[in-house]
Tab-separated table of C-alpha atoms in Angstrom:
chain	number	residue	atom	x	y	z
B	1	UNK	CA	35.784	-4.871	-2.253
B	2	UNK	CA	32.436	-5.116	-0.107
B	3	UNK	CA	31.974	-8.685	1.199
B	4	UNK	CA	28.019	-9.298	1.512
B	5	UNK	CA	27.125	-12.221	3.648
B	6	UNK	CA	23.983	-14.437	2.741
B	7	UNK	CA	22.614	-16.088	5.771
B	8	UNK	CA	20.038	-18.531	5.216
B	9	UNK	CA	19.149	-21.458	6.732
B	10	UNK	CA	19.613	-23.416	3.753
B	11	UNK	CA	22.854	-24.862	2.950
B	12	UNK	CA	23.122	-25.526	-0.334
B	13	UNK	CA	22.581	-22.049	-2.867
B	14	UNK	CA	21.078	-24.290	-5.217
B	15	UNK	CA	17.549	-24.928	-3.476
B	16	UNK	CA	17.599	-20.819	-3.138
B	17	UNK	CA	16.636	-19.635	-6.849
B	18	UNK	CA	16.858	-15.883	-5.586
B	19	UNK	CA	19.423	-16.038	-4.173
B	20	UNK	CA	21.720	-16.635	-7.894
B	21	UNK	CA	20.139	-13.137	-8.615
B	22	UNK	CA	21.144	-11.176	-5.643
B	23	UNK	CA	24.606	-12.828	-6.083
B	24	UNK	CA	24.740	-11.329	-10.112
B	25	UNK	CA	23.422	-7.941	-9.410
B	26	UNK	CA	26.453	-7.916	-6.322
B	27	UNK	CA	28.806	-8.580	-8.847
B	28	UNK	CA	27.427	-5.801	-11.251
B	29	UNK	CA	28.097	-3.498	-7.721
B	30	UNK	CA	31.468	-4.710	-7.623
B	31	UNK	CA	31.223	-6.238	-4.125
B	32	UNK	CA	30.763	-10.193	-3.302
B	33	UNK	CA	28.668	-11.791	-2.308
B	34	UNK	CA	28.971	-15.135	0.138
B	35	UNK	CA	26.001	-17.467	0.567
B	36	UNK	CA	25.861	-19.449	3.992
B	37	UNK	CA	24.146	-20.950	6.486
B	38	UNK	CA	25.220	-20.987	10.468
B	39	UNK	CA	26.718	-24.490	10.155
B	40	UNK	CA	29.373	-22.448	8.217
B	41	UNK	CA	29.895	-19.966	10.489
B	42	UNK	CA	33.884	-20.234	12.424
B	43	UNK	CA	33.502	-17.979	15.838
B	44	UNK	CA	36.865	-18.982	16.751
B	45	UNK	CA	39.071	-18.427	13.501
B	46	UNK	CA	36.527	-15.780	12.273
B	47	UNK	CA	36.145	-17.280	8.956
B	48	UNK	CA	32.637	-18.021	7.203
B	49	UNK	CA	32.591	-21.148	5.111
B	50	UNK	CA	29.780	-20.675	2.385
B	51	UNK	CA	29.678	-20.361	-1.307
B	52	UNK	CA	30.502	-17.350	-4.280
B	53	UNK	CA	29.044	-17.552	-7.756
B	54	UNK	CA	31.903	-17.848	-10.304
B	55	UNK	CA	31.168	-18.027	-14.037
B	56	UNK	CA	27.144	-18.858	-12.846
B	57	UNK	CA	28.340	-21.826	-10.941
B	58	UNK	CA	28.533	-21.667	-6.948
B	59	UNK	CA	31.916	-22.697	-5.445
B	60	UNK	CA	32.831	-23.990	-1.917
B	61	UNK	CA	35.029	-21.215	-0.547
B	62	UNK	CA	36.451	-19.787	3.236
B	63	UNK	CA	36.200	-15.910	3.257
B	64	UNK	CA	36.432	-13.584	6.501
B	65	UNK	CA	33.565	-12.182	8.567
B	66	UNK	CA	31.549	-10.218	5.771
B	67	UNK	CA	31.280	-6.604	6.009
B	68	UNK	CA	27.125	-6.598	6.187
B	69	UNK	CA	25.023	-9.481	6.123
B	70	UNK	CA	21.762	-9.907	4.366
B	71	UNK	CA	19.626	-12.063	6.423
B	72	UNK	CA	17.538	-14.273	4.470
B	73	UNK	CA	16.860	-17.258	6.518
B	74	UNK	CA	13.651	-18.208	8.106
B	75	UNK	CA	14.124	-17.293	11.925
B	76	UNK	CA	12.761	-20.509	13.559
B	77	UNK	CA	14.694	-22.704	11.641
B	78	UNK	CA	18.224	-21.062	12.602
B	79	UNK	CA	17.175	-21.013	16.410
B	80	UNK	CA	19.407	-23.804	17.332
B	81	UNK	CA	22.315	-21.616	15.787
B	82	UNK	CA	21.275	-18.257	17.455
B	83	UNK	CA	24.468	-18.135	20.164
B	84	UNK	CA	26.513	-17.723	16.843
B	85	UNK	CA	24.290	-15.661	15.006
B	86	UNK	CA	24.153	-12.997	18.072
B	87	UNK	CA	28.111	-13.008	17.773
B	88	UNK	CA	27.951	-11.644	14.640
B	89	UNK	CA	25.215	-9.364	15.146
B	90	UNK	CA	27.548	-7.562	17.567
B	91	UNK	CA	30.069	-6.440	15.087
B	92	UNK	CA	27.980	-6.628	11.587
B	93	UNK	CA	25.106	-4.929	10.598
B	94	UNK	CA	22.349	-7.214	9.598
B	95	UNK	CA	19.742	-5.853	7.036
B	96	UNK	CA	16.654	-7.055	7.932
B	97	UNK	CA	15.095	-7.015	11.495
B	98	UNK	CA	11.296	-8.329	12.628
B	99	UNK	CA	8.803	-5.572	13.029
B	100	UNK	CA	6.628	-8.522	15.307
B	101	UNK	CA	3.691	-10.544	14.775
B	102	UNK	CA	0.214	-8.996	13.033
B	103	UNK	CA	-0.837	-7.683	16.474
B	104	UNK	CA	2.139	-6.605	17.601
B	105	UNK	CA	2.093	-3.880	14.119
B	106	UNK	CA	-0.974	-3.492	14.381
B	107	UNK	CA	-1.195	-1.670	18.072
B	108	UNK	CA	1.980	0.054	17.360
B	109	UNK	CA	0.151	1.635	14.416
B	110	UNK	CA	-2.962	2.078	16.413
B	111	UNK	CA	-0.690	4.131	19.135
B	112	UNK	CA	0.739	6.254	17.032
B	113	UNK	CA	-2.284	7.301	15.622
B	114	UNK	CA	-0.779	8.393	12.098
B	115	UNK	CA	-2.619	5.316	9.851
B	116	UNK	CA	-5.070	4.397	12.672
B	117	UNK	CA	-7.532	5.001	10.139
B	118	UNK	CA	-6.837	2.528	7.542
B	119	UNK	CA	-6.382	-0.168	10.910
B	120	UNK	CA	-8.567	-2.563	10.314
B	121	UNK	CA	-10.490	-3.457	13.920
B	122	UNK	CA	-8.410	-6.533	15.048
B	123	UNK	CA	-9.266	-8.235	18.357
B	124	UNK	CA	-7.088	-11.619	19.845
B	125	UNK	CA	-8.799	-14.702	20.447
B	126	UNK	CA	-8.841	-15.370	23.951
B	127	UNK	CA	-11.775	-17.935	23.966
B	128	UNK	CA	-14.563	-19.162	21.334
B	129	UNK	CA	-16.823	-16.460	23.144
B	130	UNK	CA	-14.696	-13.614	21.976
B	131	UNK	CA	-15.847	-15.262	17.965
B	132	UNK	CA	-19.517	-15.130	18.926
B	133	UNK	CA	-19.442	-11.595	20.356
B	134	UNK	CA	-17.465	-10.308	17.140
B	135	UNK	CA	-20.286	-11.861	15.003
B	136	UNK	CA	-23.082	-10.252	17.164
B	137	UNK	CA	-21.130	-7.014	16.110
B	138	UNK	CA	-19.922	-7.248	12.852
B	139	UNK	CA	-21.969	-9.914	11.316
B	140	UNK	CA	-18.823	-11.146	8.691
B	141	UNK	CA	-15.706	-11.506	10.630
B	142	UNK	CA	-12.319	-12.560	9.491
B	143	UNK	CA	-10.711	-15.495	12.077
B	144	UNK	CA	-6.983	-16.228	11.375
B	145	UNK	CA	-3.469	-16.794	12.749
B	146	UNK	CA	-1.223	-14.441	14.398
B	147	UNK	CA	1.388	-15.123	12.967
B	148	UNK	CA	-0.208	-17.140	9.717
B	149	UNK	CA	1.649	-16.830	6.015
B	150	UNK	CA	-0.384	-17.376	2.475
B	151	UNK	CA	-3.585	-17.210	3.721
B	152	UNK	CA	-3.314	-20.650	5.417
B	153	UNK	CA	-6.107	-20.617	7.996
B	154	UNK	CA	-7.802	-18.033	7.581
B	155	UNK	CA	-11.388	-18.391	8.048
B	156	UNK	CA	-14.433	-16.362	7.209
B	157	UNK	CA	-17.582	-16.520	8.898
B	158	UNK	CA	-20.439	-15.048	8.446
B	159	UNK	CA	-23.525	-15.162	10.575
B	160	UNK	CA	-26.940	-16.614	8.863
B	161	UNK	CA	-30.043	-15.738	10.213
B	162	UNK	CA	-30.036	-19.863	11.520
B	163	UNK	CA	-26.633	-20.926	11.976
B	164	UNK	CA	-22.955	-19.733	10.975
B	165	UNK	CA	-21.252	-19.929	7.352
B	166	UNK	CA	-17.897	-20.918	7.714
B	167	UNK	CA	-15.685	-21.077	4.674
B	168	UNK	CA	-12.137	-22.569	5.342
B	169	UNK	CA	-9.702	-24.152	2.821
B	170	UNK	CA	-12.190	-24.084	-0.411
B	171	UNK	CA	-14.308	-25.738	1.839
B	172	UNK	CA	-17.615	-23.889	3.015
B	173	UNK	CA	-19.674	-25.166	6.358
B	174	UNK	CA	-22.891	-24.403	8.150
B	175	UNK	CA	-22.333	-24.768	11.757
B	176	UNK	CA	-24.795	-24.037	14.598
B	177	UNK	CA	-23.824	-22.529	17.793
B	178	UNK	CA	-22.093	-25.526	19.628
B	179	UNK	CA	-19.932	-26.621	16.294
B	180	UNK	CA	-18.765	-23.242	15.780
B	181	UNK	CA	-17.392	-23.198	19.123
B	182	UNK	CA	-15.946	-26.374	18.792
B	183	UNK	CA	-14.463	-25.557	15.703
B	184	UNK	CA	-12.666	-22.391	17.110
B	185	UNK	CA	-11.343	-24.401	20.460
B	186	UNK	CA	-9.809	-26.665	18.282
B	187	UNK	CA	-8.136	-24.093	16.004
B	188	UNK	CA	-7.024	-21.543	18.614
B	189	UNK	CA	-5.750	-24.813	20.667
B	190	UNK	CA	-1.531	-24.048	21.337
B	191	UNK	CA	-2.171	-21.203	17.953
B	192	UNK	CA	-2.682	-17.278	18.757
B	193	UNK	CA	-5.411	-15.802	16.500
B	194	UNK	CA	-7.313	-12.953	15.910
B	195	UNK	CA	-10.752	-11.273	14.690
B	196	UNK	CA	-11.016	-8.748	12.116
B	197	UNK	CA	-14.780	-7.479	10.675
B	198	UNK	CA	-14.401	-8.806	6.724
B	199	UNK	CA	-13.415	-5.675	4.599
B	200	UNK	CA	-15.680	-5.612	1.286
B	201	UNK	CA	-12.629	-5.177	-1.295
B	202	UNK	CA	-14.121	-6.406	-4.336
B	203	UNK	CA	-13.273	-6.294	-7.701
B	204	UNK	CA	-16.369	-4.367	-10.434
B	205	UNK	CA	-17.104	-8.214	-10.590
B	206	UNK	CA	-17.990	-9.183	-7.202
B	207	UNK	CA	-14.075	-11.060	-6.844
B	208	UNK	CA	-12.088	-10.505	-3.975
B	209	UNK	CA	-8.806	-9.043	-4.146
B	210	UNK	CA	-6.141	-7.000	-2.110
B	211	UNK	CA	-3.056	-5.275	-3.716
B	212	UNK	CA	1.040	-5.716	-2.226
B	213	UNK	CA	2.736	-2.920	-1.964
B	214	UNK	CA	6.499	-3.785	-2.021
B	215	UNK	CA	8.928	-1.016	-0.961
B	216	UNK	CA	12.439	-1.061	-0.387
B	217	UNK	CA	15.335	0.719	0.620
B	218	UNK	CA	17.836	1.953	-2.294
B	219	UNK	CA	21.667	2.716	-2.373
B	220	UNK	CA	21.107	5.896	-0.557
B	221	UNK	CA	19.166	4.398	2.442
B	222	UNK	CA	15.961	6.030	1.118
B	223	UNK	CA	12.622	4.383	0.569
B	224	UNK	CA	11.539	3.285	-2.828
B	225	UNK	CA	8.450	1.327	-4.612
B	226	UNK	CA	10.068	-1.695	-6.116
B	227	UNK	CA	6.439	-3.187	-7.433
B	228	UNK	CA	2.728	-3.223	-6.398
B	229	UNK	CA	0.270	-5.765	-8.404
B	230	UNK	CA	-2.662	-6.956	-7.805
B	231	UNK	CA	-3.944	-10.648	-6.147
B	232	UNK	CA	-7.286	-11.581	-7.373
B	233	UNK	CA	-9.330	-14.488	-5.940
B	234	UNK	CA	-10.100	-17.227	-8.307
B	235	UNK	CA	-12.964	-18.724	-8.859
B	236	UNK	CA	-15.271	-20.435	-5.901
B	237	UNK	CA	-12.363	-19.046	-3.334
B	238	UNK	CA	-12.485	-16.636	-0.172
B	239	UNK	CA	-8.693	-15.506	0.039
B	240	UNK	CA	-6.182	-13.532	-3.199
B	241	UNK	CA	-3.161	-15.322	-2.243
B	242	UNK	CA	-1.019	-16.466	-4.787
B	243	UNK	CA	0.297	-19.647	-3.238
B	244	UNK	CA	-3.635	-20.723	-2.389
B	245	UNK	CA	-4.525	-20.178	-6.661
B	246	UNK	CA	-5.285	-16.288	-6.589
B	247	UNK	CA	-3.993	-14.561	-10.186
B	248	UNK	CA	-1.611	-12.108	-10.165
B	249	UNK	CA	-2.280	-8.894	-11.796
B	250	UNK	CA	-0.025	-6.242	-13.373
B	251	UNK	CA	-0.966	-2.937	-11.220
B	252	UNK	CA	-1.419	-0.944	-14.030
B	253	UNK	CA	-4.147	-3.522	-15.851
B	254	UNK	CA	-5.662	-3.674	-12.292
B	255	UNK	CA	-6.218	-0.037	-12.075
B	256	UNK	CA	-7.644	0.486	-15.484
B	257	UNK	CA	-9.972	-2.445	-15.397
B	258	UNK	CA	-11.421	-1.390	-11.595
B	259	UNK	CA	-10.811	2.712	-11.870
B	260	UNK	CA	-10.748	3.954	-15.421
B	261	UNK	CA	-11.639	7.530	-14.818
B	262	UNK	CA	-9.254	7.761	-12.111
B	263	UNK	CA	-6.444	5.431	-13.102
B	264	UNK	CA	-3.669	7.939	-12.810
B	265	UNK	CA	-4.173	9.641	-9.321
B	266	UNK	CA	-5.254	5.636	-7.585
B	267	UNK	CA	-1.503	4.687	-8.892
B	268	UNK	CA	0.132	8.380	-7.463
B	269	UNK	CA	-1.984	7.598	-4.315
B	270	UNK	CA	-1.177	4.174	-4.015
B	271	UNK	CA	2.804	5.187	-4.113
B	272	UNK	CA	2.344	7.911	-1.626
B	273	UNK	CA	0.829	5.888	0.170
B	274	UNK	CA	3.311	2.922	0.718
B	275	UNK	CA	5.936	5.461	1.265
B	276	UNK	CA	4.283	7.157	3.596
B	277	UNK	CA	3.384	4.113	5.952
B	278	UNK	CA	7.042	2.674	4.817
B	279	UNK	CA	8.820	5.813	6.613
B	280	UNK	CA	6.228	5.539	9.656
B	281	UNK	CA	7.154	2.044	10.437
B	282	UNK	CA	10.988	3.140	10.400
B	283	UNK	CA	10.709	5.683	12.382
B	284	UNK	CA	8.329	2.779	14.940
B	285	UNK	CA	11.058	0.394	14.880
B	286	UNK	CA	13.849	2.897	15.539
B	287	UNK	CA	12.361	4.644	18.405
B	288	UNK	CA	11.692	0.865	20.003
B	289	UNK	CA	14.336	-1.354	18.974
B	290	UNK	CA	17.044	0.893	18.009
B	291	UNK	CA	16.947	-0.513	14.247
B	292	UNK	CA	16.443	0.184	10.993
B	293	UNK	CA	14.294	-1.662	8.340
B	294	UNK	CA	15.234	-2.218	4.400
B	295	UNK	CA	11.917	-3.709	3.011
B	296	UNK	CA	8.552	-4.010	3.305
B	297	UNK	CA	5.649	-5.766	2.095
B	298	UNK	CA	2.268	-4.115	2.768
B	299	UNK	CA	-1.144	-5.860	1.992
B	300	UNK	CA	-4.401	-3.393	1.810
B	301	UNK	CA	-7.743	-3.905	0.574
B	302	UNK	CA	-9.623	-1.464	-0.882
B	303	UNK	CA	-14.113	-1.164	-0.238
B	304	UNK	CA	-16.602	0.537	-2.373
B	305	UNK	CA	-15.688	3.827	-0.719
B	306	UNK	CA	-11.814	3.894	-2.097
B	307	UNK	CA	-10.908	3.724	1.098
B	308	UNK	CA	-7.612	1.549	1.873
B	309	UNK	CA	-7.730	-0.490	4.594
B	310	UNK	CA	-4.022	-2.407	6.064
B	311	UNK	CA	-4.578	-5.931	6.081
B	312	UNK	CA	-0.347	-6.531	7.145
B	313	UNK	CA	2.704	-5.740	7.026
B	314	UNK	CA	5.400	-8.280	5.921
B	315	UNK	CA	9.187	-7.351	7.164
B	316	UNK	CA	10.285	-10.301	4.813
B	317	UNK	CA	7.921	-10.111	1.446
B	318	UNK	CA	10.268	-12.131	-0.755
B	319	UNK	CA	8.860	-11.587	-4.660
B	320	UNK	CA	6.813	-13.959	-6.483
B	321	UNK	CA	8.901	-16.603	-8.219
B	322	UNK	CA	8.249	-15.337	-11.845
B	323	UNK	CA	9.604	-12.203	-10.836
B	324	UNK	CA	12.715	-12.889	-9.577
B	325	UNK	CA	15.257	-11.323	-11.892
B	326	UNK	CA	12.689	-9.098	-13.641
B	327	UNK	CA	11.945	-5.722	-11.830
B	328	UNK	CA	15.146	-4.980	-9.926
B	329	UNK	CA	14.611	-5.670	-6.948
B	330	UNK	CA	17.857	-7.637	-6.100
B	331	UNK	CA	20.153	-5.035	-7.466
B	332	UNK	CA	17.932	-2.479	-5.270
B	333	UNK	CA	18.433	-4.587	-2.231
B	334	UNK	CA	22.026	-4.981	-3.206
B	335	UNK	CA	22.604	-1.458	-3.439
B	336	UNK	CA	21.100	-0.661	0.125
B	337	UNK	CA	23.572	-3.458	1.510
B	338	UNK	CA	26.111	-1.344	0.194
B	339	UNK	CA	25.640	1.377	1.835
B	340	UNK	CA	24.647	-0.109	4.952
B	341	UNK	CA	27.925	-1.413	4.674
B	342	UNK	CA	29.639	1.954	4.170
B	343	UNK	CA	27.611	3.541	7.036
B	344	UNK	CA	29.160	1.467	9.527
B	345	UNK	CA	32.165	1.529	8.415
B	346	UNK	CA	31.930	5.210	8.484
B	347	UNK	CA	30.317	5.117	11.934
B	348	UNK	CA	33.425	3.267	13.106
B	349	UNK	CA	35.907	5.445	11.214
B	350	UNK	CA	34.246	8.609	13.812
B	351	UNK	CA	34.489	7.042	17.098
């Protein structure tokens, strides 16, 4: 029997609701699954000390270095750990692996020219002077974090024929020249950020929105849509994401509300096109790091033209808590563990 590993920085299963999901769809694969966190890890006896789900409860149990290991955890929290981490990287394959920070994607993209189209201009903030000469350009610009999550931070600004709208938080500002730039020092003060002109992806309504495009990779290592849906703005606010109030939409509703005539071929194009950019990105992060992905999460917005336009890319998406369970996305991930699994063992088997 496959042993999956679980490594998250958490060390109790319990405060990870997913992760009771991943563990029943293992056991409908016939494999196990161990949950753990590096404080269980043994270097020296080779043992993992972690947790299995019997009869939908989680018991305390010793098991021997897993076969494949689905990394879960947040990075920066396991840091302290990483000595022990790196020992098991040399023998197991992990699943997941960081494609880099928002710029780091999006010049990789840019070089390889394939999807430079849908790139979205982005430009690092070196000093507040670099967010005055973006609004002499673009007018509406986009200011956020490098390496932000949830749309915390992010800023728009627009420029007004006397001053600058800033809208932050739910909040909205009118700075002049010398609060904006005070306002900027302040934020890009120890915190990378960059520019990007605002995209006009707006709903038939005037409501801002962007779509996810979740792919991952199935039992046969190939690349899959597990889910796309829709994240609408509510009312009075500048960003879509869920976790800051924006609505959720099925993809399908979406599509028929915004493109009725052309419901059918925005879905096919849609799919093509996460696939498409999914297998590009492998192929990236193979030819630079020597490793493979398993899933991705891509943002896009899309203007009056129909044109999409990548906002991200998430190497971690995670699902939105309603759907855990729901649209297979465990068992898919589950699968693909599996046959990572095999593959090295196979690799070894040929040496």
């Amino acid at each position: 029997m496959i042993l999956i590993g679980y490594l998250s920085h958490r060390k109790n299963p319990r405060t990870v609701k997913q992760a009771y999901y991943f563990a029943v769809a293992a056991q409908k694969e016939n494999a196990e699954f161990l949950f753990f966190s590096p404080k269980g890890i043994d270097i020296a006896n080779r043992k993992i000390n972690g947790y299995i789900l019997v009869k939908n409860q989680w018991k305390k149990v010793e098991r021997r270095f897993p076969d494949v290991i689905f990394n879960h955890g947040n990075p920066g929290k396991m840091a302290h750990s990483q000595d022990k981490i790196d020992v098991l990287k040399q023998e197991i394959p992990f699943t997941s692996h960081s494609i880099g920070s928002k710029m780091t994607v999006y010049y990789r993209l840019k070089e390889a020219k394939t999807f430079s189209e849908y790139l979205i201009p982005s430009i690092t903030v070196y000093s507040p002077k670099d967010v005055l000469n973006a609004l002499n350009k673009y007018k509406k610009i986009v200011f956020k974090p490098n390496d932000g999550h949830k749309g915390i931070g992010v800023t728009f600004i627009d420029k007004l024929p006397k001053g600058y709208s800033v809208k932050v938080d739910h909040q909205k500002f009118i700075y002049n020249e010398a609060q904006l730039m005070r306002f900027v020092k302040q934020r890009i003060r120890g915190k990378k950020h960059l520019i990007q002109p605002c995209i006009n992806s707006k709903t038939r309504y005037g409501v801002p929105f962007d779509l996810r495009l979740h792919v991952q990779k199935d039992g046969n290592g190939e690349w899959k849509v597990a889910l796309i849906y829709a994240r609408v703005a509510r009312n009075n606010s500048f960003v879509t994401n869920l976790s800051s109030g924006g609505s959720r939409v099925p993809i399908e509703k979406f599509l028929r509300q915004q493109y009725p005539k052309e419901y059918s071929a925005m879905k096919k194009r849609l799919e093509r096109f996460a696939l498409d950019l999914a297998r590009h990105m492998d192929e990236i992060q193979q030819q630079v790091h020597s490793e493979t992905l398993d899933e991705l999460g891509i943002d896009i917005g899309i203007d009056q033209n129909k044109h999409f336009w990548i906002y991200e890319v998430n190497w971690r998406p995670g699902l939105p808590h309603a759907l855990f369970g729901k649209v297979g996305a465990e068992r898919t991930m589950i699968q693909y563990t599996i046959y990572l699994a095999k593959q090295h063992k196979s690799h070894l088997n040929n040496r």
